[in-house]
Every structure is written in structure tokens, then in C-alpha cells.
Short mmCIF file of C-alpha atoms in Angstrom, two decimals:
data_model
loop_
_atom_site.label_atom_id
_atom_site.label_comp_id
_atom_site.label_asym_id
_atom_site.label_seq_id
_atom_site.Cartn_x
_atom_site.Cartn_y
_atom_site.Cartn_z
CA MET L 1 -9.22 4.92 -5.81
CA MET L 2 -8.51 4.77 -10.05
CA THR L 3 -5.26 6.46 -10.60
CA ASP L 4 -4.45 9.26 -13.49
CA ILE L 5 -4.02 6.98 -16.37
CA PRO L 6 -3.19 8.70 -19.60
CA GLU L 7 -5.25 8.43 -22.28
CA ALA L 8 -4.25 5.75 -24.52
CA GLU L 9 -1.72 6.52 -27.60
CA ALA L 10 -2.06 5.03 -31.11
CA ARG L 11 -0.04 1.72 -30.20
CA PRO L 12 -1.09 -1.38 -31.34
CA ALA L 13 -3.24 -3.91 -29.62
CA PRO L 14 -1.50 -6.80 -28.32
CA PRO L 15 -1.22 -10.39 -29.44
CA GLN L 16 -4.20 -12.55 -28.55
CA GLU L 17 -1.93 -14.92 -26.86
CA PHE L 18 -0.43 -12.35 -24.53
CA ALA L 19 -3.85 -11.02 -24.28
CA ASP L 20 -5.18 -14.27 -23.07
CA ALA L 21 -2.56 -15.54 -20.71
CA ALA L 22 -2.83 -11.83 -18.57
CA ILE L 23 -6.57 -12.12 -18.62
CA GLY L 24 -6.08 -15.68 -17.07
CA ALA L 25 -3.87 -14.73 -14.70
CA MET L 26 -6.45 -12.33 -13.31
CA ASP L 27 -7.93 -14.80 -10.52
CA ASP L 28 -4.20 -14.39 -8.96
CA VAL L 29 -3.99 -10.48 -9.58
CA TYR L 30 -6.99 -10.21 -8.14
CA ARG L 31 -5.68 -12.08 -4.67
CA PHE L 32 -2.59 -10.28 -4.51
CA ALA L 33 -4.51 -6.79 -5.04
CA ARG L 34 -6.74 -8.12 -2.01
CA SER L 35 -3.97 -8.59 -0.05
CA LEU L 36 -2.53 -5.13 -1.15
CA THR L 37 -5.97 -3.53 0.03
CA ARG L 38 -8.16 -3.32 2.91
CA ASP L 39 -10.75 -2.70 1.09
CA PRO L 40 -12.71 -5.04 -1.97
CA SER L 41 -13.58 -2.13 -3.59
CA ASP L 42 -10.23 -0.85 -3.62
CA ALA L 43 -8.60 -4.39 -4.74
CA GLU L 44 -10.97 -3.65 -7.44
CA ASP L 45 -10.10 -0.90 -8.89
CA VAL L 46 -6.30 -1.89 -8.03
CA VAL L 47 -7.11 -5.00 -10.59
CA GLN L 48 -8.86 -3.05 -13.52
CA ASP L 49 -5.91 -0.11 -13.12
CA THR L 50 -3.28 -2.79 -13.58
CA TYR L 51 -4.76 -4.25 -16.42
CA LEU L 52 -5.02 -1.36 -18.30
CA ARG L 53 -1.41 -0.18 -17.82
CA ALA L 54 -0.70 -3.55 -18.36
CA PHE L 55 -2.27 -3.30 -22.14
CA ARG L 56 -1.05 -0.10 -22.66
CA SER L 57 1.98 -1.06 -21.86
CA TRP L 58 2.37 -5.02 -22.78
CA HIS L 59 5.51 -4.51 -25.08
CA THR L 60 7.56 -3.86 -21.90
CA PHE L 61 6.66 -7.71 -21.28
CA GLN L 62 9.79 -9.70 -21.94
CA PRO L 63 8.05 -13.04 -23.25
CA GLY L 64 9.18 -16.06 -21.66
CA THR L 65 9.04 -14.91 -18.19
CA ASP L 66 6.37 -15.42 -15.86
CA ILE L 67 3.92 -13.09 -16.67
CA ARG L 68 2.02 -13.26 -13.40
CA ARG L 69 4.80 -11.65 -12.10
CA TRP L 70 4.91 -8.85 -14.02
CA LEU L 71 1.08 -8.16 -13.47
CA PHE L 72 2.15 -8.44 -9.55
CA THR L 73 5.13 -5.75 -9.91
CA ILE L 74 2.05 -3.41 -12.17
CA ALA L 75 -0.04 -3.90 -9.61
CA ARG L 76 1.87 -2.88 -6.63
CA ASN L 77 2.89 -0.38 -8.75
CA VAL L 78 -0.29 0.92 -8.73
CA PHE L 79 -1.31 0.51 -5.36
CA LEU L 80 1.50 2.44 -4.02
CA ARG L 81 0.30 5.32 -6.85
CA SER L 82 -3.06 5.19 -5.34
CA ARG L 83 -2.18 5.75 -2.01
CA GLU L 84 -0.91 9.40 -1.04
CA ARG L 85 1.73 10.03 -3.43
CA GLY L 86 4.83 10.52 -1.52
CA GLN L 87 3.12 8.82 1.82
CA ARG L 88 5.73 6.58 2.96
CA GLU L 89 4.58 3.00 3.04
CA VAL L 90 3.54 1.42 6.44
CA THR L 91 6.37 -0.90 7.53
CA LEU L 92 6.88 -3.04 10.86
CA ASP L 93 10.32 -3.32 12.20
CA ASP L 94 10.90 -6.34 10.15
CA GLU L 95 14.09 -7.37 12.14
CA ALA L 96 11.90 -7.30 15.67
CA SER L 97 9.25 -9.16 14.19
CA ALA L 98 11.93 -11.85 12.95
CA VAL L 99 13.13 -11.97 16.08
CA ALA L 100 9.80 -12.18 18.03
CA GLU L 101 9.58 -16.00 17.67
CA ALA L 102 7.05 -17.78 19.05
CA SER L 103 8.23 -19.23 22.67
CA GLN L 104 8.25 -22.80 23.04
CA ALA L 105 4.77 -22.97 25.06
CA GLN L 106 2.92 -20.40 22.24
CA GLU L 107 4.35 -23.18 19.30
CA ALA L 108 3.04 -25.79 21.37
CA TRP L 109 -0.36 -23.81 21.99
CA VAL L 110 -0.38 -23.31 18.07
CA ARG L 111 0.36 -26.94 17.21
CA GLY L 112 -1.60 -28.22 19.71
CA GLY L 113 -4.33 -26.05 17.94
CA LEU L 114 -3.87 -26.64 14.42
CA ASP L 115 -2.25 -30.63 14.03
CA PRO L 116 -6.14 -31.95 14.71
CA ILE L 117 -7.57 -29.96 12.32
CA LEU L 118 -5.22 -29.34 9.15
CA ASP L 119 -6.70 -32.57 7.09
CA ARG L 120 -10.19 -30.62 7.28
CA ALA L 121 -11.70 -30.46 4.24
CA ASP L 122 -13.82 -27.39 5.19
CA LEU L 123 -11.16 -24.80 6.43
CA GLY L 124 -10.51 -22.09 3.32
CA PRO L 125 -13.04 -19.83 4.51
CA ALA L 126 -10.71 -19.61 7.91
CA ILE L 127 -7.97 -19.42 5.81
CA ILE L 128 -9.05 -16.58 3.81
CA GLU L 129 -10.46 -14.53 7.47
CA ALA L 130 -7.10 -15.02 8.87
CA LEU L 131 -5.20 -13.89 5.86
CA ALA L 132 -7.69 -11.18 5.66
CA ALA L 133 -6.81 -9.85 8.96
CA LEU L 134 -2.86 -9.68 8.81
CA PRO L 135 -1.08 -7.00 8.54
CA GLU L 136 -0.60 -5.96 4.78
CA THR L 137 3.11 -6.26 5.39
CA PHE L 138 3.12 -9.97 6.08
CA LYS L 139 0.00 -10.81 4.43
CA THR L 140 1.79 -9.42 0.91
CA VAL L 141 4.34 -11.82 1.00
CA VAL L 142 2.31 -15.30 2.38
CA THR L 143 0.15 -14.16 -0.26
CA LEU L 144 2.80 -14.38 -3.47
CA VAL L 145 4.82 -16.96 -1.84
CA ASP L 146 2.11 -19.62 -0.17
CA LEU L 147 -0.74 -18.66 -2.56
CA GLU L 148 0.54 -17.53 -6.01
CA ASP L 149 3.92 -20.28 -5.51
CA GLN L 150 6.19 -17.38 -6.64
CA PRO L 151 10.20 -17.50 -5.31
CA TYR L 152 11.33 -15.31 -2.43
CA GLU L 153 13.28 -14.04 -5.11
CA ALA L 154 10.20 -13.05 -7.14
CA ALA L 155 8.19 -11.83 -4.63
CA ALA L 156 11.34 -9.84 -3.32
CA GLU L 157 11.20 -8.31 -6.90
CA VAL L 158 7.52 -6.92 -7.00
CA LEU L 159 7.58 -5.88 -3.44
CA GLY L 160 10.62 -4.30 -4.04
CA ILE L 161 12.58 -5.54 -0.99
CA PRO L 162 15.38 -7.32 -0.12
CA VAL L 163 14.95 -11.53 0.26
CA GLY L 164 15.97 -11.49 3.39
CA THR L 165 13.05 -9.19 4.10
CA VAL L 166 10.69 -11.40 2.31
CA ARG L 167 12.31 -14.39 4.39
CA SER L 168 11.38 -12.70 7.69
CA ARG L 169 7.88 -11.13 7.20
CA LEU L 170 7.06 -14.97 5.67
CA PHE L 171 8.22 -16.38 8.84
CA ARG L 172 6.54 -14.10 11.20
CA GLY L 173 3.68 -14.17 8.79
CA ARG L 174 2.98 -17.48 8.80
CA LYS L 175 3.53 -18.02 12.71
CA LEU L 176 0.47 -14.98 12.82
CA LEU L 177 -1.56 -17.03 10.51
CA GLN L 178 -1.03 -19.91 12.46
CA GLU L 179 -2.01 -18.37 15.62
CA ARG L 180 -5.10 -17.09 13.98
CA LEU L 181 -6.07 -20.45 12.97
CA ALA L 182 -5.33 -22.36 16.42
CA GLN L 183 -7.64 -19.57 17.65
CA HIS L 184 -10.38 -20.24 14.89
CA ALA L 185 -10.22 -24.13 15.80
CA ARG L 186 -10.24 -23.49 19.89
CA ASP L 187 -13.51 -20.51 18.95
CA ALA L 188 -15.22 -22.96 16.55
CA GLY L 189 -15.06 -25.79 19.26
CA LEU L 190 -13.12 -27.91 16.42
CA ILE L 191 -10.79 -28.79 19.10
CA PRO L 192 -11.52 -29.25 22.78
CA ALA L 193 -10.56 -25.92 24.75
CA VAL L 194 -7.68 -25.52 26.51
CA PRO L 195 -8.13 -22.61 30.49
CA SER L 196 -5.43 -20.61 28.99
CA ARG L 197 -3.45 -19.56 25.57
CA SER L 198 -0.27 -18.54 25.22
CA PRO L 199 -0.41 -15.65 22.57
CA ALA L 200 -1.24 -12.36 23.60
CA MET X 1 25.09 -32.61 9.44
CA THR X 2 25.51 -36.48 9.10
CA HIS X 3 26.89 -37.28 12.58
CA ASP X 4 25.81 -35.80 15.89
CA HIS X 5 28.82 -36.91 18.20
CA SER X 6 26.87 -35.23 21.21
CA PRO X 7 23.83 -33.76 22.47
CA HIS X 8 25.27 -30.72 22.63
CA ASP X 9 26.13 -31.05 18.74
CA HIS X 10 22.22 -32.46 17.98
CA LYS X 11 20.91 -29.51 19.30
CA ALA X 12 22.45 -27.23 17.56
CA ARG X 13 21.86 -29.17 14.49
CA CYS X 14 18.07 -29.03 15.56
CA GLU X 15 18.45 -25.48 15.88
CA ALA X 16 20.08 -24.40 13.03
CA ALA X 17 17.76 -27.25 11.03
CA LEU X 18 14.47 -25.44 12.45
CA GLU X 19 15.92 -21.98 11.14
CA GLN X 20 16.39 -23.25 7.80
CA LEU X 21 12.53 -25.07 8.03
CA PHE X 22 10.93 -22.54 5.84
CA ASP X 23 13.74 -22.46 3.15
CA PHE X 24 13.83 -26.10 3.19
CA LEU X 25 10.17 -26.57 2.77
CA ASP X 26 10.49 -24.11 -0.20
CA GLY X 27 13.14 -25.30 -1.99
CA GLU X 28 14.98 -22.58 -1.64
CA LEU X 29 18.52 -23.91 -0.12
CA ASP X 30 20.91 -25.09 -2.42
CA ASP X 31 21.11 -28.75 -3.22
CA SER X 32 24.04 -29.39 -0.49
CA LEU X 33 22.24 -27.67 2.32
CA GLU X 34 19.25 -29.50 1.23
CA ALA X 35 20.83 -32.82 1.35
CA GLU X 36 22.20 -32.25 5.13
CA LEU X 37 19.10 -31.15 6.32
CA LYS X 38 17.32 -33.53 4.72
CA VAL X 39 19.32 -36.22 6.43
CA HIS X 40 18.57 -34.36 9.71
CA VAL X 41 15.08 -34.24 9.46
CA GLU X 42 14.97 -37.70 8.95
CA ARG X 43 16.80 -38.98 11.53
CA CYS X 44 15.48 -36.78 14.51
CA LYS X 45 11.88 -37.27 15.31
CA PRO X 46 11.41 -33.77 17.02
CA CYS X 47 12.42 -32.05 13.81
CA PHE X 48 10.97 -34.32 11.72
CA ASP X 49 7.02 -33.93 13.29
CA ARG X 50 7.67 -30.05 13.42
CA ALA X 51 8.65 -30.43 9.63
CA ASP X 52 5.64 -32.22 8.92
CA PHE X 53 3.55 -30.05 10.82
CA GLU X 54 4.83 -27.27 8.60
CA ARG X 55 4.55 -29.09 5.58
CA ARG X 56 1.07 -29.80 6.25
CA PHE X 57 0.27 -26.45 7.26
CA LEU X 58 1.71 -24.76 3.88
CA GLU X 59 -0.37 -27.64 1.84
CA VAL X 60 -3.21 -26.51 3.78
CA ILE X 61 -2.49 -22.85 2.97
CA ALA X 62 -2.18 -23.47 -0.47
CA THR X 63 -5.35 -24.91 -0.35
CA ALA X 64 -7.07 -21.72 -0.19
CA ARG X 65 -5.95 -20.30 -3.46
CA ALA X 66 -9.21 -22.02 -4.57
CA GLU X 67 -11.03 -20.20 -2.62
CA GLU X 68 -11.01 -16.25 -3.06
CA ARG X 69 -11.52 -15.50 -7.10
CA CYS X 70 -11.82 -12.64 -9.24
CA PRO X 71 -15.34 -11.55 -9.07
CA LYS X 72 -17.20 -12.51 -12.39
CA ALA X 73 -18.12 -9.09 -12.81
CA LEU X 74 -15.15 -7.44 -12.32
CA LYS X 75 -14.00 -9.59 -14.78
CA ASP X 76 -16.46 -8.89 -17.28
CA ARG X 77 -15.84 -4.80 -16.65
CA VAL X 78 -12.07 -5.71 -17.04
CA ILE X 79 -12.39 -7.41 -20.44
CA ALA X 80 -15.04 -4.56 -21.98
CA THR X 81 -12.52 -1.73 -20.47
CA LEU X 82 -10.06 -3.47 -22.73
CA ARG X 83 -12.40 -4.09 -25.89
CA ALA X 84 -12.78 -0.33 -25.57
CA GLN X 85 -8.83 -0.10 -25.91
CA GLY X 86 -8.52 -2.21 -28.77
CA LEU X 87 -8.37 -5.59 -27.46
CA GLN X 88 -9.70 -8.00 -30.14
CA ALA X 89 -11.14 -10.46 -27.66
#
């Protein structure tokens, strides 16, 4: 999936401080790339291309700003270019998703499944699995805000969407994640099974 | 939001609180709204329980950050590529 990157021009290499900060953020960039792509090898390509582009355009980084936000933005652009150029991004109907709030019964089902296991120390792999299964639209926002601790405004800037859309995708993404983790808890026998479940 | 005059008022305040709950927990509300919501949540048991559940959920999600790291082979490959581009490291 490597994109076409112009050959390096004769530019000065970035300062060591910049290089260290950028390379130090590679775990973050990788996690974000994983949220963009379904395939781990595609995510690796996104990371590699992101760093190539970042190092060739390091002079466009504004010192004093968040280097992770800058790298996330490059990663998203790399990802979009790597898709069929001009192909419309697959999006869900955010408004419809936002209003599809959980019913009280669903909410109780989710809380009943999740509440008893939230203090467990071994939930990490289940969370990663549940996150990976989210539709990309929600996964990217949840990753940026919940894992990478980006404010709504920063996530909006990285993804090129309004803050209100970040808010609605985040809400729906978190609810989906809760549903999946509650299902995981029941499937894994972490809590007693109940005869029926509400979420479809 | 400091005084709930009737059950109807209280219900409306609960609905408003739940609508803004994630903004509240994410620190995205302005100071005055945050203070109002905090007062309500501290006084209303159902809203407090819900806020406590969502806060714990978000804390657990944040811990997953440590579960997924960039593979070392990829890091090495990226650094090797950048060195070929002139990175001094």
C-alpha cells in the first residue's frame, strides 16, 4: 500500500530533538494507523509513509505544538491517499448513529455485563479486540480521544470533521465498545449469563 | 442546576446531565457548565452512578493503550529508512 512519495530533495535533516520526539511517538502513530486500517500490514505501510513524509517536511512543524497531532494528521492523509484516489470515504450516517441511543433496557444490559468486570486487570486484550471490530468511523475517534488523550478539537482537526461529529461518533463508538465488552464478559463466563440480551 | 423545584425539573436536569456526561468526563465543558453538572451529579444518585460507571469505563479503555505498541521490526525498519534519508541517529 506504499504511496508514491517524491524522492528526497536536498533538504537539511531535521534536528535531533525533533527526530527523537517524532520517533518517540511511533507507538501512538501505529495505534492510530491501526484504527484507520483493517489490515496490520496496511497500518505498517501507513506508519512508514507517515515518517518518510514527516521527515521530509519537518520544517512545516510548528515548534511548541503537539507533534503527535501533526503526525496523526499526516498519517490520515497518507491513509486517504493510499485508498483509491478520489474514492469517497466510507462514512456512516453520524446523525442517525447519534440518535440511536441505547434504550434503558440496553443500558441496563450493558452495565450489568460491564460493571462487575471493570476492575479486572486482564481486560486489555478484550478491549483491543473490541476496538478493532468497531467500524472505522468510530474507531478512529475513540482511538484519538480515549487512547491518545486528544481533545475533541484536536481529533476534529486530525480527521477533518466538525467537533460535533467527533462528539456524536465518540458517543456511539463508546456505546458500541461497551456492548461488545459486555457480550465478551458474558461469553467468557466472567459474569453469570442472562437468558436474553437487548442489543441487536 | 442547583435547585430542583419539582420531579419534572429534576428529570429534565438528569436528562441534560446525561446528555453532557461525556463532555463532562472528558473535560470539554466550560467552567460554569462543568461546575453546574458536578453539583447535580454529586446530589443525584442515579446520575452519580451513571457517571461513576462511565468514568471507570473510560479509565479502563485508556489502559488498553499499553496493549498495542508498534512492532519492534517496524520501528527498526522506519529508523533504517530515515537514516537512509539523512537522519543522524
